[in-house]
Short mmCIF file of N, CA and C in Angstrom, two decimals:
data_model
loop_
_atom_site.label_atom_id
_atom_site.label_comp_id
_atom_site.label_asym_id
_atom_site.label_seq_id
_atom_site.Cartn_x
_atom_site.Cartn_y
_atom_site.Cartn_z
N ARG A 5 -10.34 15.45 3.13
CA ARG A 5 -10.51 16.31 1.82
C ARG A 5 -9.28 16.96 1.99
N ILE A 6 -8.01 16.35 2.62
CA ILE A 6 -6.54 16.88 2.22
C ILE A 6 -5.62 15.89 2.43
N ASP A 7 -4.68 16.08 1.63
CA ASP A 7 -3.74 14.65 1.57
C ASP A 7 -2.68 14.56 2.73
N PRO A 8 -2.71 13.33 3.53
CA PRO A 8 -1.40 13.59 4.67
C PRO A 8 -0.53 13.84 4.08
N TYR A 9 0.06 14.39 2.96
CA TYR A 9 1.37 14.59 2.59
C TYR A 9 1.33 16.29 3.58
N TYR A 10 0.66 16.86 3.77
CA TYR A 10 0.08 18.01 4.40
C TYR A 10 0.15 18.09 5.82
N PRO A 11 1.10 18.79 6.61
CA PRO A 11 1.09 18.48 8.04
C PRO A 11 -0.62 19.13 8.60
N ALA A 12 -1.54 19.77 8.05
CA ALA A 12 -2.66 20.37 8.39
C ALA A 12 -3.36 19.12 8.72
N PHE A 13 -3.14 17.63 7.76
CA PHE A 13 -4.01 16.77 7.99
C PHE A 13 -4.29 16.09 9.44
N TYR A 14 -2.55 16.39 10.04
CA TYR A 14 -2.60 15.65 11.14
C TYR A 14 -3.17 16.94 12.79
N GLU A 15 -3.30 18.11 12.06
CA GLU A 15 -3.73 18.94 13.28
C GLU A 15 -5.04 18.19 13.97
N GLY A 16 -5.07 18.58 15.31
CA GLY A 16 -6.17 18.15 15.95
C GLY A 16 -6.55 16.75 16.35
N LYS A 17 -5.68 15.89 16.06
CA LYS A 17 -5.78 14.61 16.11
C LYS A 17 -4.53 14.10 16.67
N SER A 18 -4.60 12.88 17.52
CA SER A 18 -3.42 11.91 17.57
C SER A 18 -2.80 11.53 16.28
N GLU A 19 -1.93 10.98 16.19
CA GLU A 19 -1.30 10.38 15.08
C GLU A 19 -2.28 9.16 14.78
N ASP A 20 -2.52 8.56 15.93
CA ASP A 20 -3.49 6.69 15.57
C ASP A 20 -4.79 7.47 15.07
N GLU A 21 -5.42 8.60 15.21
CA GLU A 21 -6.70 9.14 14.53
C GLU A 21 -6.48 9.28 13.44
N ALA A 22 -5.65 10.03 13.06
CA ALA A 22 -5.13 10.49 11.80
C ALA A 22 -4.99 8.67 10.90
N TYR A 23 -4.12 8.09 11.39
CA TYR A 23 -4.10 6.77 10.14
C TYR A 23 -4.94 6.11 10.40
N ARG A 24 -5.97 6.10 11.54
CA ARG A 24 -7.12 5.63 10.97
C ARG A 24 -8.55 6.07 10.18
N GLY A 25 -8.28 7.43 10.74
CA GLY A 25 -8.91 8.34 9.29
C GLY A 25 -8.97 8.11 7.94
N TYR A 26 -7.55 8.02 7.75
CA TYR A 26 -6.76 7.67 6.41
C TYR A 26 -7.62 6.46 6.02
N PHE A 27 -7.53 5.36 6.84
CA PHE A 27 -7.87 3.90 6.57
C PHE A 27 -9.22 3.50 6.22
N GLU A 28 -9.87 4.26 7.34
CA GLU A 28 -11.46 4.01 7.04
C GLU A 28 -11.89 5.30 5.94
N ALA A 29 -11.47 5.90 5.44
CA ALA A 29 -11.38 6.98 4.20
C ALA A 29 -11.18 6.23 2.95
N THR A 30 -9.76 5.35 3.21
CA THR A 30 -9.61 4.24 2.02
C THR A 30 -10.81 3.09 1.69
N LEU A 31 -11.05 2.65 3.04
CA LEU A 31 -12.26 1.30 2.86
C LEU A 31 -13.22 1.88 2.31
N LYS A 32 -13.86 3.38 2.59
CA LYS A 32 -14.94 3.80 2.00
C LYS A 32 -14.84 3.74 0.57
N ARG A 33 -13.64 4.57 -0.04
CA ARG A 33 -13.34 4.72 -1.40
C ARG A 33 -13.37 3.44 -2.42
N LEU A 34 -12.83 2.49 -1.53
CA LEU A 34 -12.77 0.62 -2.46
C LEU A 34 -13.79 0.21 -2.42
N SER A 35 -15.03 0.43 -1.28
CA SER A 35 -16.04 -0.05 -1.29
C SER A 35 -16.92 0.60 -2.50
N LEU A 36 -16.95 1.82 -2.59
CA LEU A 36 -18.17 2.49 -3.23
C LEU A 36 -17.21 2.73 -4.66
N LEU A 37 -16.14 2.28 -5.49
CA LEU A 37 -16.02 2.64 -6.37
C LEU A 37 -15.52 1.21 -6.98
N ASP A 38 -15.32 1.48 -8.44
CA ASP A 38 -14.96 0.05 -8.95
C ASP A 38 -13.87 0.62 -10.16
N CYS A 39 -13.59 1.79 -10.51
CA CYS A 39 -12.87 2.33 -11.28
C CYS A 39 -11.24 2.50 -11.27
N TYR A 40 -10.82 1.23 -10.58
CA TYR A 40 -9.22 0.95 -10.47
C TYR A 40 -8.99 -0.47 -10.77
N ASP A 41 -7.93 -0.70 -10.98
CA ASP A 41 -7.19 -2.09 -11.02
C ASP A 41 -6.53 -2.16 -9.98
N SER A 42 -5.63 -1.41 -9.75
CA SER A 42 -4.66 -2.05 -8.57
C SER A 42 -4.84 -0.61 -7.17
N VAL A 43 -4.82 -1.11 -6.24
CA VAL A 43 -4.63 -0.36 -4.89
C VAL A 43 -3.29 0.15 -4.67
N GLY A 44 -2.81 1.60 -4.89
CA GLY A 44 -1.62 2.11 -4.34
C GLY A 44 -2.06 3.01 -2.99
N HIS A 45 -0.65 3.21 -2.32
CA HIS A 45 -0.77 3.94 -1.38
C HIS A 45 -1.36 3.36 0.04
N VAL A 46 -1.68 2.06 0.13
CA VAL A 46 -2.66 1.73 1.33
C VAL A 46 -2.35 2.33 2.43
N ASP A 47 -0.71 2.34 2.94
CA ASP A 47 -0.46 2.63 4.02
C ASP A 47 0.46 4.20 3.91
N TYR A 48 -0.05 4.87 3.06
CA TYR A 48 0.88 6.34 2.63
C TYR A 48 0.75 7.07 3.59
N VAL A 49 -0.04 6.62 4.27
CA VAL A 49 -0.06 7.79 5.64
C VAL A 49 0.83 7.85 6.65
N VAL A 50 1.49 6.66 6.50
CA VAL A 50 2.49 6.73 7.20
C VAL A 50 3.92 7.39 7.01
N ARG A 51 4.00 7.51 5.67
CA ARG A 51 4.95 8.26 5.04
C ARG A 51 5.53 10.00 5.73
N TYR A 52 3.92 10.35 5.79
CA TYR A 52 4.28 11.77 6.20
C TYR A 52 3.26 12.15 7.83
N GLY A 53 3.19 11.01 8.63
CA GLY A 53 2.97 10.96 10.01
C GLY A 53 3.84 12.02 10.34
N PRO A 54 3.80 12.55 11.61
CA PRO A 54 4.46 13.18 12.77
C PRO A 54 5.65 12.13 12.99
N ASN A 55 5.72 10.85 13.22
CA ASN A 55 6.91 9.69 13.73
C ASN A 55 6.83 9.00 12.53
N LYS A 56 6.41 9.20 11.20
CA LYS A 56 6.30 8.21 10.17
C LYS A 56 5.71 6.73 11.05
N ASN A 57 7.07 5.71 10.60
CA ASN A 57 6.27 4.70 10.79
C ASN A 57 6.80 3.84 12.52
N ARG A 58 7.58 4.80 12.84
CA ARG A 58 7.94 4.62 14.14
C ARG A 58 6.98 3.84 15.42
N PHE A 59 5.74 4.30 15.08
CA PHE A 59 4.87 3.77 16.30
C PHE A 59 3.95 2.71 15.17
N TYR A 60 3.82 3.14 14.29
CA TYR A 60 3.03 2.33 13.31
C TYR A 60 2.95 0.97 13.27
N THR A 61 1.74 -0.03 13.64
CA THR A 61 2.24 -1.64 13.33
C THR A 61 0.57 -1.57 12.77
N TYR A 62 0.93 -2.99 11.85
CA TYR A 62 -0.15 -3.54 11.02
C TYR A 62 -1.38 -3.81 12.18
N GLU A 63 -0.98 -4.51 13.42
CA GLU A 63 -1.88 -4.65 14.30
C GLU A 63 -2.58 -3.54 14.84
N LYS A 64 -1.98 -2.52 14.82
CA LYS A 64 -3.17 -1.42 15.70
C LYS A 64 -4.22 -1.26 14.72
N PHE A 65 -4.08 -1.54 13.60
CA PHE A 65 -5.49 -1.15 12.82
C PHE A 65 -5.57 -2.58 11.94
N ALA A 66 -5.61 -3.50 12.41
CA ALA A 66 -6.00 -4.74 11.45
C ALA A 66 -7.60 -4.94 11.36
N ASP A 67 -7.92 -4.31 12.12
CA ASP A 67 -9.50 -4.24 11.72
C ASP A 67 -10.10 -3.94 10.38
N VAL A 68 -9.52 -2.19 10.17
CA VAL A 68 -10.08 -1.70 9.05
C VAL A 68 -8.86 -2.41 7.81
N LEU A 69 -7.95 -2.49 7.93
CA LEU A 69 -6.55 -3.09 7.18
C LEU A 69 -6.96 -4.08 6.65
N ASP A 70 -7.40 -4.76 7.48
CA ASP A 70 -8.00 -6.58 7.00
C ASP A 70 -9.33 -6.44 6.25
N GLU A 71 -10.26 -5.17 6.51
CA GLU A 71 -11.32 -4.87 5.62
C GLU A 71 -11.09 -4.38 3.99
N ILE A 72 -10.05 -3.65 3.86
CA ILE A 72 -9.85 -3.15 2.92
C ILE A 72 -9.11 -4.18 2.24
N LEU A 73 -8.35 -4.95 2.71
CA LEU A 73 -7.59 -6.21 2.01
C LEU A 73 -8.67 -7.02 1.34
N LYS A 74 -9.38 -7.43 2.07
CA LYS A 74 -10.57 -8.28 1.49
C LYS A 74 -11.44 -7.77 0.63
N THR A 75 -12.14 -6.29 0.72
CA THR A 75 -12.56 -5.71 -0.38
C THR A 75 -11.49 -5.74 -1.52
N ILE A 76 -10.21 -5.53 -1.78
CA ILE A 76 -9.69 -5.80 -2.88
C ILE A 76 -9.90 -7.39 -3.62
N ILE A 77 -9.67 -8.27 -2.54
CA ILE A 77 -9.56 -9.60 -2.96
C ILE A 77 -11.19 -9.74 -3.45
N ARG A 78 -11.95 -9.24 -2.81
CA ARG A 78 -13.59 -10.02 -3.25
C ARG A 78 -13.66 -8.69 -4.90
N LYS A 79 -13.26 -7.76 -4.56
CA LYS A 79 -13.36 -7.15 -6.38
C LYS A 79 -12.89 -7.85 -7.37
N GLY A 80 -11.41 -8.57 -6.93
CA GLY A 80 -10.74 -8.87 -7.97
C GLY A 80 -9.76 -7.91 -8.23
N LYS A 81 -9.16 -7.03 -7.39
CA LYS A 81 -8.31 -6.14 -7.73
C LYS A 81 -6.99 -6.43 -7.57
N ALA A 82 -6.13 -5.77 -7.75
CA ALA A 82 -4.91 -6.01 -7.27
C ALA A 82 -4.06 -5.20 -6.18
N LEU A 83 -2.71 -5.47 -5.48
CA LEU A 83 -2.37 -4.22 -4.25
C LEU A 83 -1.11 -4.08 -5.03
N GLU A 84 -1.05 -2.65 -4.72
CA GLU A 84 0.45 -2.31 -5.18
C GLU A 84 1.35 -2.67 -4.25
N CYS A 85 2.74 -3.18 -4.43
CA CYS A 85 3.66 -3.00 -3.58
C CYS A 85 4.61 -1.65 -4.08
N ASN A 86 4.82 -0.73 -3.24
CA ASN A 86 5.24 0.75 -3.92
C ASN A 86 6.55 0.35 -2.95
N THR A 87 7.92 0.46 -3.50
CA THR A 87 9.05 0.84 -3.17
C THR A 87 9.66 2.06 -3.04
N GLY A 88 8.28 3.10 -2.78
CA GLY A 88 9.05 4.65 -2.21
C GLY A 88 9.20 4.13 -0.75
N GLY A 89 8.75 3.13 -0.12
CA GLY A 89 8.77 3.50 1.50
C GLY A 89 10.35 3.46 1.76
N TYR A 90 11.02 2.72 0.94
CA TYR A 90 12.38 2.62 0.70
C TYR A 90 13.42 3.86 0.54
N LYS A 91 12.55 4.77 -0.42
CA LYS A 91 13.22 5.83 -0.68
C LYS A 91 12.69 7.34 0.24
N TYR A 92 11.83 6.79 1.22
CA TYR A 92 11.40 7.86 1.91
C TYR A 92 11.82 7.33 3.62
N ARG A 93 12.62 6.39 3.37
CA ARG A 93 13.41 6.07 4.69
C ARG A 93 12.81 5.50 6.08
N LEU A 94 11.88 4.59 5.57
CA LEU A 94 10.68 3.98 6.20
C LEU A 94 11.27 2.40 6.17
N GLY A 95 12.17 2.02 5.69
CA GLY A 95 12.73 0.50 5.91
C GLY A 95 12.09 -0.53 5.13
N GLU A 96 10.78 -0.18 4.93
CA GLU A 96 10.36 -1.34 3.81
C GLU A 96 9.44 -0.83 2.79
N PRO A 97 8.64 -1.41 1.78
CA PRO A 97 7.79 -1.09 1.04
C PRO A 97 6.48 -0.12 1.71
N ASN A 98 5.63 0.28 0.83
CA ASN A 98 4.53 1.00 1.21
C ASN A 98 3.30 -0.50 0.34
N PRO A 99 2.39 -1.06 0.80
CA PRO A 99 2.20 -1.32 2.22
C PRO A 99 3.48 -1.95 2.61
N SER A 100 3.29 -2.17 4.39
CA SER A 100 4.57 -2.69 5.02
C SER A 100 4.46 -4.20 4.74
N VAL A 101 5.32 -5.09 4.82
CA VAL A 101 5.47 -6.54 4.82
C VAL A 101 4.59 -7.00 5.75
N ALA A 102 4.25 -6.43 6.89
CA ALA A 102 3.24 -7.15 7.70
C ALA A 102 1.74 -7.25 6.71
N ILE A 103 1.22 -6.01 6.11
CA ILE A 103 0.35 -6.09 5.33
C ILE A 103 0.27 -6.92 3.75
N LEU A 104 1.47 -6.69 3.35
CA LEU A 104 1.61 -7.99 2.27
C LEU A 104 1.54 -9.25 2.47
N LYS A 105 1.88 -9.80 3.60
CA LYS A 105 1.90 -11.02 4.22
C LYS A 105 0.42 -11.34 4.17
N ARG A 106 -0.40 -10.46 5.39
CA ARG A 106 -1.78 -10.63 5.58
C ARG A 106 -2.69 -10.53 4.42
N TYR A 107 -2.29 -9.92 3.08
CA TYR A 107 -2.97 -9.94 1.95
C TYR A 107 -3.02 -11.58 1.39
N ARG A 108 -1.60 -11.81 1.39
CA ARG A 108 -1.67 -13.39 0.86
C ARG A 108 -2.26 -13.82 1.91
N GLU A 109 -2.06 -14.04 2.93
CA GLU A 109 -2.87 -15.20 4.17
C GLU A 109 -4.29 -15.12 3.61
N LEU A 110 -4.74 -14.22 3.24
CA LEU A 110 -6.36 -14.08 2.95
C LEU A 110 -6.79 -14.21 1.60
N GLY A 111 -5.72 -14.35 0.61
CA GLY A 111 -5.94 -15.17 -0.29
C GLY A 111 -5.51 -14.32 -1.66
N GLY A 112 -5.49 -13.00 -1.06
CA GLY A 112 -4.89 -12.29 -2.11
C GLY A 112 -3.81 -12.49 -3.15
N GLU A 113 -3.26 -12.46 -4.22
CA GLU A 113 -2.56 -12.85 -5.13
C GLU A 113 -1.90 -12.06 -6.28
N ARG A 114 -3.27 -10.72 -6.87
CA ARG A 114 -2.75 -9.83 -7.77
C ARG A 114 -1.70 -8.72 -6.78
N ILE A 115 -1.03 -8.93 -7.28
CA ILE A 115 0.21 -7.75 -6.66
C ILE A 115 0.50 -7.01 -7.83
N THR A 116 0.41 -5.45 -8.24
CA THR A 116 1.47 -4.84 -8.80
C THR A 116 2.66 -4.59 -7.89
N ILE A 117 3.83 -3.90 -8.67
CA ILE A 117 5.04 -3.49 -8.16
C ILE A 117 5.72 -2.07 -8.74
N GLY A 118 5.64 -0.97 -7.89
CA GLY A 118 5.50 0.72 -8.53
C GLY A 118 6.72 1.24 -7.67
N SER A 119 6.93 2.12 -8.15
CA SER A 119 8.35 2.94 -7.65
C SER A 119 7.99 4.37 -6.72
N ASP A 120 6.76 4.75 -6.75
CA ASP A 120 6.77 5.71 -6.59
C ASP A 120 7.90 7.27 -7.55
N ALA A 121 7.97 6.58 -8.64
CA ALA A 121 8.88 7.64 -9.46
C ALA A 121 8.14 8.94 -9.68
N HIS A 122 9.07 9.70 -9.59
CA HIS A 122 8.73 11.51 -10.09
C HIS A 122 9.34 11.67 -10.80
N ARG A 123 10.70 10.70 -10.95
CA ARG A 123 11.90 11.57 -11.86
C ARG A 123 12.23 10.32 -12.70
N PRO A 124 12.50 9.97 -14.11
CA PRO A 124 12.96 8.96 -14.31
C PRO A 124 14.05 8.21 -14.27
N GLU A 125 14.92 8.61 -13.38
CA GLU A 125 16.10 7.98 -12.64
C GLU A 125 15.30 7.25 -11.27
N GLU A 126 14.20 7.55 -11.35
CA GLU A 126 13.58 6.51 -9.94
C GLU A 126 12.91 5.43 -10.83
N MET A 127 12.42 4.92 -12.06
CA MET A 127 11.76 4.34 -12.34
C MET A 127 12.43 2.97 -12.17
N GLY A 128 11.49 1.89 -11.55
CA GLY A 128 11.92 0.57 -10.73
C GLY A 128 13.02 0.68 -9.69
N PHE A 129 13.23 1.85 -8.85
CA PHE A 129 13.80 2.11 -7.88
C PHE A 129 13.61 0.99 -6.54
N GLU A 130 14.83 0.16 -6.44
CA GLU A 130 14.46 -1.12 -5.35
C GLU A 130 13.58 -2.31 -5.67
N PHE A 131 13.32 -2.27 -7.18
CA PHE A 131 12.78 -3.45 -7.24
C PHE A 131 13.19 -4.72 -7.35
N ALA A 132 14.36 -4.91 -7.15
CA ALA A 132 15.24 -6.23 -6.64
C ALA A 132 14.55 -6.43 -5.40
N LYS A 133 14.69 -5.67 -4.65
CA LYS A 133 14.54 -5.77 -2.66
C LYS A 133 12.75 -5.99 -3.22
N ALA A 134 12.08 -5.40 -3.94
CA ALA A 134 10.70 -5.69 -3.49
C ALA A 134 10.25 -7.03 -4.26
N ARG A 135 11.46 -7.50 -5.33
CA ARG A 135 11.10 -9.14 -5.44
C ARG A 135 11.23 -10.02 -4.62
N GLU A 136 12.66 -9.76 -3.58
CA GLU A 136 12.58 -10.67 -2.23
C GLU A 136 11.59 -10.67 -1.41
N VAL A 137 11.14 -9.16 -0.89
CA VAL A 137 10.02 -9.26 -0.30
C VAL A 137 9.29 -9.94 -0.34
N LEU A 138 8.45 -9.77 -1.75
CA LEU A 138 7.46 -10.50 -2.57
C LEU A 138 7.32 -12.15 -1.85
N LEU A 139 8.70 -12.77 -2.63
CA LEU A 139 8.85 -13.98 -2.39
C LEU A 139 8.61 -14.77 -1.29
N GLY A 140 9.25 -14.04 -0.39
CA GLY A 140 9.43 -13.53 1.38
C GLY A 140 7.79 -13.80 1.71
N CYS A 141 7.01 -13.40 1.15
CA CYS A 141 5.65 -13.17 1.87
C CYS A 141 4.97 -14.28 1.02
N GLY A 142 5.39 -15.39 0.37
CA GLY A 142 4.83 -16.39 -0.59
C GLY A 142 3.98 -15.99 -1.87
N TYR A 143 4.39 -15.11 -2.59
CA TYR A 143 4.24 -14.76 -3.97
C TYR A 143 4.99 -15.27 -4.62
N GLU A 144 4.17 -16.12 -5.93
CA GLU A 144 4.92 -16.40 -7.18
C GLU A 144 5.22 -15.36 -8.28
N TYR A 145 4.02 -14.85 -8.07
CA TYR A 145 3.85 -13.87 -9.45
C TYR A 145 3.39 -12.12 -8.91
N TYR A 146 3.88 -11.61 -10.06
CA TYR A 146 3.40 -10.03 -9.80
C TYR A 146 2.25 -9.96 -10.85
N CYS A 147 1.53 -8.87 -11.06
CA CYS A 147 0.35 -8.62 -12.35
C CYS A 147 1.02 -7.51 -12.86
N VAL A 148 0.79 -7.38 -14.49
CA VAL A 148 0.78 -6.11 -15.09
C VAL A 148 -0.65 -6.17 -15.70
N TYR A 149 -0.96 -5.10 -15.99
CA TYR A 149 -2.68 -4.71 -16.94
C TYR A 149 -1.99 -4.08 -18.48
N ARG A 150 -2.64 -4.78 -19.12
CA ARG A 150 -2.71 -3.98 -20.74
C ARG A 150 -4.00 -4.03 -20.83
N GLY A 151 -4.46 -2.81 -21.25
CA GLY A 151 -5.77 -2.75 -21.79
C GLY A 151 -6.91 -3.08 -20.33
N ARG A 152 -6.65 -3.04 -19.16
CA ARG A 152 -7.46 -3.05 -17.98
C ARG A 152 -7.29 -4.99 -17.76
N GLU A 153 -6.41 -5.56 -18.16
CA GLU A 153 -6.79 -6.82 -18.38
C GLU A 153 -5.31 -7.05 -17.47
N ALA A 154 -5.74 -7.97 -16.39
CA ALA A 154 -4.60 -8.63 -15.40
C ALA A 154 -3.89 -9.85 -16.28
N GLN A 155 -2.28 -9.78 -16.33
CA GLN A 155 -1.66 -10.76 -17.06
C GLN A 155 -0.50 -10.88 -15.49
N MET A 156 -0.21 -12.24 -15.39
CA MET A 156 0.62 -12.54 -14.14
C MET A 156 2.05 -12.83 -14.96
N ARG A 157 2.72 -12.33 -14.16
CA ARG A 157 4.35 -12.71 -14.57
C ARG A 157 4.88 -13.26 -13.40
N ARG A 158 6.00 -14.22 -13.78
CA ARG A 158 6.57 -14.92 -12.71
C ARG A 158 7.80 -13.60 -12.08
N LEU A 159 7.64 -13.74 -10.75
CA LEU A 159 8.65 -12.80 -10.01
C LEU A 159 10.04 -13.49 -10.17
#
């Protein structure tokens, strides 16, 4: 019941415990709800963790992350590739490249692209870089929604 943006989210637990708690809460929400089309901020928690993504890896949390990805696929939803990770100096998008690759390996095809824009000049930030990352992960298309209907567009 507290956003990982706030330092209080990490109080009283290790960084790994905080990250795992965030991922488990995400899985629970995705499993219970169906009022969404695209899942954003899958590893948003690393943006604000004490060490950001310095010690974070997909492999550490593969069990719960794979369940998140499988749930997205099973429900026919999309995964967002958010370029905010570049803006926040993580060196890669959110979710991480490893998660984007794993989603594709599991059969995920629906990818939306977001820039975490909070100001007009941030719209489309690093989309060219996101395109290259997604192509490198094996995607050929990205997804946009019109009236909650998915439309696939070539990258």
